[in-house]
């Protein structure tokens, strides 16, 4: 198994209300707005998506798992290149968007990446995880599962936000008022009380960075 990675220096804020953390199923409440932003914003449309698709290259006839497929933007491109595609996501709302978009060309399943994945060993030749790992509190389980699911010569290609970069882009879908970092440069994202009324930290960046980035290097 080989691992390729694209590092993207922009963190998408997922804060909602004081004292709460956005969970996977919360995406159902604003799936259409989230997908529209994800599909059309400059970072995804002109940076991450072209970069990761160029790394994947030829997928004709390959069994591909799109882990965290969302509304199906990457899946559509891979299907057009001849992939045999399975998409999984934890949001039923985003999967419904993907179903309408892909029109039955892919198998789509509601799956939580924090849990064991419902596929046999060696089921896939390629696994794509585009900007999804950063939402997981522990990367050990999903990476172990990806390793199990890949064929002998299979590849994992994933992109993630750089854990040391300061947030520069507001989450206009969820909140439009400003936030701030109290510990710039740290692997821990922390929003301090400001106009948005949000005060919380997101320590998953620190936890996940330790084993995973040593592995890739």
mmCIF file of C-alpha atoms in Angstrom:
data_model
loop_
_atom_site.group_PDB
_atom_site.id
_atom_site.type_symbol
_atom_site.label_atom_id
_atom_site.label_comp_id
_atom_site.label_asym_id
_atom_site.label_seq_id
_atom_site.Cartn_x
_atom_site.Cartn_y
_atom_site.Cartn_z
ATOM 1 C CA UNK A 1 0.000 0.000 0.000
ATOM 2 C CA UNK A 2 1.277 3.465 -0.815
ATOM 3 C CA UNK A 3 0.023 6.697 0.736
ATOM 4 C CA UNK A 4 -0.180 10.041 -1.045
ATOM 5 C CA UNK A 5 -1.227 13.249 0.646
ATOM 6 C CA UNK A 6 -2.152 16.797 -0.301
ATOM 7 C CA UNK A 7 -1.797 19.344 2.508
ATOM 8 C CA UNK A 8 -4.180 22.281 2.335
ATOM 9 C CA UNK A 9 -3.419 25.288 4.574
ATOM 10 C CA UNK A 10 -7.005 26.344 5.207
ATOM 11 C CA UNK A 11 -9.098 25.057 8.092
ATOM 12 C CA UNK A 12 -12.872 24.982 7.628
ATOM 13 C CA UNK A 13 -14.499 26.013 10.903
ATOM 14 C CA UNK A 14 -17.156 23.638 12.232
ATOM 15 C CA UNK A 15 -18.350 25.523 15.300
ATOM 16 C CA UNK A 16 -22.088 25.973 15.695
ATOM 17 C CA UNK A 17 -23.181 27.242 19.119
ATOM 18 C CA UNK A 18 -21.425 27.879 22.413
ATOM 19 C CA UNK A 19 -20.509 24.594 24.055
ATOM 20 C CA UNK A 20 -21.441 22.370 21.121
ATOM 21 C CA UNK A 21 -19.369 20.565 18.528
ATOM 22 C CA UNK A 22 -20.624 19.782 15.061
ATOM 23 C CA UNK A 23 -21.234 16.074 14.582
ATOM 24 C CA UNK A 24 -21.427 14.172 11.306
ATOM 25 C CA UNK A 25 -25.220 13.973 11.305
ATOM 26 C CA UNK A 26 -25.537 17.739 11.777
ATOM 27 C CA UNK A 27 -24.588 18.053 8.112
ATOM 28 C CA UNK A 28 -28.048 16.767 7.240
ATOM 29 C CA UNK A 29 -29.509 20.082 8.419
ATOM 30 C CA UNK A 30 -27.590 22.115 5.830
ATOM 31 C CA UNK A 31 -26.433 19.506 3.313
ATOM 32 C CA UNK A 32 -27.416 21.495 0.221
ATOM 33 C CA UNK A 33 -25.676 24.686 1.359
ATOM 34 C CA UNK A 34 -22.580 22.778 2.450
ATOM 35 C CA UNK A 35 -22.343 20.906 -0.845
ATOM 36 C CA UNK A 36 -22.771 24.090 -2.882
ATOM 37 C CA UNK A 37 -19.919 25.737 -1.004
ATOM 38 C CA UNK A 38 -17.755 22.617 -1.131
ATOM 39 C CA UNK A 39 -18.273 22.297 -4.868
ATOM 40 C CA UNK A 40 -17.784 25.900 -5.892
ATOM 41 C CA UNK A 41 -15.392 27.635 -3.514
ATOM 42 C CA UNK A 42 -12.009 28.443 -5.035
ATOM 43 C CA UNK A 43 -10.003 26.290 -2.637
ATOM 44 C CA UNK A 44 -11.840 23.115 -3.554
ATOM 45 C CA UNK A 45 -12.649 23.812 -7.194
ATOM 46 C CA UNK A 46 -9.232 25.145 -8.249
ATOM 47 C CA UNK A 47 -6.809 23.731 -5.686
ATOM 48 C CA UNK A 48 -7.665 20.588 -3.736
ATOM 49 C CA UNK A 49 -9.889 18.771 -6.215
ATOM 50 C CA UNK A 50 -7.648 19.212 -9.294
ATOM 51 C CA UNK A 51 -4.555 18.357 -7.234
ATOM 52 C CA UNK A 52 -5.901 15.159 -5.753
ATOM 53 C CA UNK A 53 -7.483 14.000 -9.016
ATOM 54 C CA UNK A 54 -4.164 14.530 -10.804
ATOM 55 C CA UNK A 55 -2.454 12.351 -8.181
ATOM 56 C CA UNK A 56 -5.015 9.606 -8.703
ATOM 57 C CA UNK A 57 -4.582 9.671 -12.496
ATOM 58 C CA UNK A 58 -5.872 6.591 -14.375
ATOM 59 C CA UNK A 59 -8.590 4.678 -12.522
ATOM 60 C CA UNK A 60 -10.270 2.872 -15.419
ATOM 61 C CA UNK A 61 -11.476 -0.504 -14.175
ATOM 62 C CA UNK A 62 -10.215 0.050 -10.619
ATOM 63 C CA UNK A 63 -12.361 -0.614 -7.556
ATOM 64 C CA UNK A 64 -12.396 2.757 -5.791
ATOM 65 C CA UNK A 65 -13.707 3.665 -2.344
ATOM 66 C CA UNK A 66 -14.538 7.352 -1.917
ATOM 67 C CA UNK A 67 -14.415 7.625 1.880
ATOM 68 C CA UNK A 68 -16.383 10.685 2.948
ATOM 69 C CA UNK A 69 -17.831 11.172 -0.527
ATOM 70 C CA UNK A 70 -20.209 13.964 0.499
ATOM 71 C CA UNK A 71 -22.347 15.138 -2.399
ATOM 72 C CA UNK A 72 -20.298 13.210 -4.953
ATOM 73 C CA UNK A 73 -18.058 15.797 -6.646
ATOM 74 C CA UNK A 74 -14.952 13.594 -6.638
ATOM 75 C CA UNK A 75 -17.036 10.475 -7.246
ATOM 76 C CA UNK A 76 -18.494 11.936 -10.446
ATOM 77 C CA UNK A 77 -15.025 12.707 -11.784
ATOM 78 C CA UNK A 78 -13.763 9.216 -10.942
ATOM 79 C CA UNK A 79 -16.777 7.552 -12.560
ATOM 80 C CA UNK A 80 -16.190 9.591 -15.705
ATOM 81 C CA UNK A 81 -12.665 8.133 -15.748
ATOM 82 C CA UNK A 82 -14.002 4.587 -15.625
ATOM 83 C CA UNK A 83 -13.744 3.739 -11.929
ATOM 84 C CA UNK A 84 -15.923 1.095 -10.274
ATOM 85 C CA UNK A 85 -16.937 3.298 -7.391
ATOM 86 C CA UNK A 86 -18.292 2.865 -3.892
ATOM 87 C CA UNK A 87 -18.978 5.990 -1.852
ATOM 88 C CA UNK A 88 -19.478 6.194 1.903
ATOM 89 C CA UNK A 89 -20.442 9.091 4.126
ATOM 90 C CA UNK A 90 -21.940 9.597 7.572
ATOM 91 C CA UNK A 91 -24.476 12.184 6.357
ATOM 92 C CA UNK A 92 -27.693 10.838 4.862
ATOM 93 C CA UNK A 93 -28.430 14.299 3.470
ATOM 94 C CA UNK A 94 -25.168 14.496 1.538
ATOM 95 C CA UNK A 95 -25.580 10.924 0.312
ATOM 96 C CA UNK A 96 -29.003 11.811 -1.084
ATOM 97 C CA UNK A 97 -27.385 14.648 -3.049
ATOM 98 C CA UNK A 98 -24.766 12.190 -4.314
ATOM 99 C CA UNK A 99 -27.448 9.678 -5.334
ATOM 100 C CA UNK A 100 -29.254 12.269 -7.426
ATOM 101 C CA UNK A 101 -26.011 13.396 -9.000
ATOM 102 C CA UNK A 102 -24.541 9.981 -9.779
ATOM 103 C CA UNK A 103 -27.827 8.472 -11.036
ATOM 104 C CA UNK A 104 -27.152 4.903 -9.953
ATOM 105 C CA UNK A 105 -23.601 4.675 -11.317
ATOM 106 C CA UNK A 106 -22.073 4.061 -7.862
ATOM 107 C CA UNK A 107 -22.870 2.088 -4.735
ATOM 108 C CA UNK A 108 -23.465 4.570 -1.909
ATOM 109 C CA UNK A 109 -23.677 3.600 1.756
ATOM 110 C CA UNK A 110 -24.237 5.390 5.059
ATOM 111 C CA UNK A 111 -21.079 4.567 7.043
ATOM 112 C CA UNK A 112 -19.234 6.074 10.013
ATOM 113 C CA UNK A 113 -15.458 6.176 9.480
ATOM 114 C CA UNK A 114 -14.963 5.932 13.235
ATOM 115 C CA UNK A 115 -16.342 2.382 13.112
ATOM 116 C CA UNK A 116 -15.213 -0.830 11.367
ATOM 117 C CA UNK A 117 -15.995 -0.543 7.660
ATOM 118 C CA UNK A 118 -18.488 -3.053 6.196
ATOM 119 C CA UNK A 119 -16.311 -4.437 3.404
ATOM 120 C CA UNK A 120 -14.175 -7.538 2.934
ATOM 121 C CA UNK A 121 -10.376 -7.492 3.057
ATOM 122 C CA UNK A 122 -8.776 -6.373 -0.206
ATOM 123 C CA UNK A 123 -12.031 -5.000 -1.616
ATOM 124 C CA UNK A 124 -10.506 -1.903 -3.223
ATOM 125 C CA UNK A 125 -7.604 -0.943 -5.468
ATOM 126 C CA UNK A 126 -7.758 2.722 -4.458
ATOM 127 C CA UNK A 127 -9.162 4.589 -1.471
ATOM 128 C CA UNK A 128 -9.732 8.338 -1.682
ATOM 129 C CA UNK A 129 -10.308 10.366 1.485
ATOM 130 C CA UNK A 130 -10.638 13.992 0.443
ATOM 131 C CA UNK A 131 -10.660 16.505 3.315
ATOM 132 C CA UNK A 132 -12.374 14.074 5.669
ATOM 133 C CA UNK A 133 -9.646 12.870 8.054
ATOM 134 C CA UNK A 134 -9.533 16.207 9.880
ATOM 135 C CA UNK A 135 -13.052 15.573 11.200
ATOM 136 C CA UNK A 136 -12.034 12.306 12.885
ATOM 137 C CA UNK A 137 -10.819 12.376 16.513
ATOM 138 C CA UNK A 138 -8.476 9.401 16.014
ATOM 139 C CA UNK A 139 -6.894 8.406 12.709
ATOM 140 C CA UNK A 140 -5.605 5.026 13.896
ATOM 141 C CA UNK A 141 -8.808 3.054 13.279
ATOM 142 C CA UNK A 142 -9.676 4.432 9.818
ATOM 143 C CA UNK A 143 -6.089 4.055 8.590
ATOM 144 C CA UNK A 144 -6.002 0.468 9.836
ATOM 145 C CA UNK A 145 -9.311 -0.172 8.093
ATOM 146 C CA UNK A 146 -8.077 1.404 4.859
ATOM 147 C CA UNK A 147 -5.007 -0.839 5.001
ATOM 148 C CA UNK A 148 -7.247 -3.885 5.471
ATOM 149 C CA UNK A 149 -9.518 -2.951 2.584
ATOM 150 C CA UNK A 150 -6.777 -2.268 0.044
ATOM 151 C CA UNK A 151 -5.528 -4.885 -2.386
ATOM 152 C CA UNK A 152 -1.865 -5.915 -2.303
ATOM 153 C CA UNK A 153 -0.795 -3.100 -4.630
ATOM 154 C CA UNK A 154 -3.577 -0.706 -3.601
ATOM 155 C CA UNK A 155 -3.167 2.999 -2.880
ATOM 156 C CA UNK A 156 -4.573 5.418 -0.328
ATOM 157 C CA UNK A 157 -4.743 9.020 -1.519
ATOM 158 C CA UNK A 158 -5.981 11.602 0.951
ATOM 159 C CA UNK A 159 -5.922 15.337 1.528
ATOM 160 C CA UNK A 160 -6.141 17.179 4.815
ATOM 161 C CA UNK A 161 -5.666 20.608 6.323
ATOM 162 C CA UNK A 162 -2.211 21.464 7.576
ATOM 163 C CA UNK A 163 -2.443 21.206 11.394
ATOM 164 C CA UNK A 164 -0.225 24.225 12.084
ATOM 165 C CA UNK A 165 -1.902 26.870 9.974
ATOM 166 C CA UNK A 166 -4.015 29.697 11.397
ATOM 167 C CA UNK A 167 -7.628 29.867 10.275
ATOM 168 C CA UNK A 168 -8.027 32.495 7.564
ATOM 169 C CA UNK A 169 -11.389 31.646 6.051
ATOM 170 C CA UNK A 170 -14.667 32.151 7.956
ATOM 171 C CA UNK A 171 -17.275 29.422 7.894
ATOM 172 C CA UNK A 172 -19.905 31.411 6.056
ATOM 173 C CA UNK A 173 -22.303 28.472 5.905
ATOM 174 C CA UNK A 174 -22.497 28.043 9.654
ATOM 175 C CA UNK A 175 -21.469 31.355 11.173
ATOM 176 C CA UNK A 176 -20.683 34.666 9.496
ATOM 177 C CA UNK A 177 -19.365 36.505 12.550
ATOM 178 C CA UNK A 178 -15.620 36.603 13.281
ATOM 179 C CA UNK A 179 -13.674 34.054 15.303
ATOM 180 C CA UNK A 180 -10.130 34.132 16.580
ATOM 181 C CA UNK A 181 -7.288 31.814 17.539
ATOM 182 C CA UNK A 182 -5.918 32.194 21.050
ATOM 183 C CA UNK A 183 -2.920 29.968 20.314
ATOM 184 C CA UNK A 184 -1.723 30.820 16.789
ATOM 185 C CA UNK A 185 0.639 28.289 15.287
ATOM 186 C CA UNK A 186 -0.497 25.534 17.601
ATOM 187 C CA UNK A 187 -1.914 22.246 16.421
ATOM 188 C CA UNK A 188 -4.915 22.970 18.627
ATOM 189 C CA UNK A 189 -7.641 25.112 17.093
ATOM 190 C CA UNK A 190 -9.198 27.343 19.743
ATOM 191 C CA UNK A 191 -11.908 29.931 19.261
ATOM 192 C CA UNK A 192 -12.093 32.639 21.892
ATOM 193 C CA UNK A 193 -15.206 34.590 22.951
ATOM 194 C CA UNK A 194 -15.868 37.257 20.368
ATOM 195 C CA UNK A 195 -18.786 38.517 18.323
ATOM 196 C CA UNK A 196 -19.813 34.991 17.407
ATOM 197 C CA UNK A 197 -20.270 34.029 21.064
ATOM 198 C CA UNK A 198 -18.191 30.885 20.549
ATOM 199 C CA UNK A 199 -15.608 29.705 23.058
ATOM 200 C CA UNK A 200 -14.279 26.210 22.572
ATOM 201 C CA UNK A 201 -11.173 24.293 21.532
ATOM 202 C CA UNK A 202 -10.782 21.516 18.997
ATOM 203 C CA UNK A 203 -7.928 19.317 20.215
ATOM 204 C CA UNK A 204 -8.333 16.551 17.616
ATOM 205 C CA UNK A 205 -5.639 18.126 15.455
ATOM 206 C CA UNK A 206 -3.098 17.635 18.211
ATOM 207 C CA UNK A 207 -4.135 14.059 18.918
ATOM 208 C CA UNK A 208 -4.266 12.886 15.328
ATOM 209 C CA UNK A 209 -1.033 14.589 14.311
ATOM 210 C CA UNK A 210 1.197 12.477 16.531
ATOM 211 C CA UNK A 211 0.980 8.989 14.982
ATOM 212 C CA UNK A 212 -0.133 9.880 11.479
ATOM 213 C CA UNK A 213 2.358 12.480 10.377
ATOM 214 C CA UNK A 214 5.258 10.369 11.648
ATOM 215 C CA UNK A 215 3.921 7.502 9.530
ATOM 216 C CA UNK A 216 3.724 9.557 6.337
ATOM 217 C CA UNK A 217 7.168 11.083 6.726
#
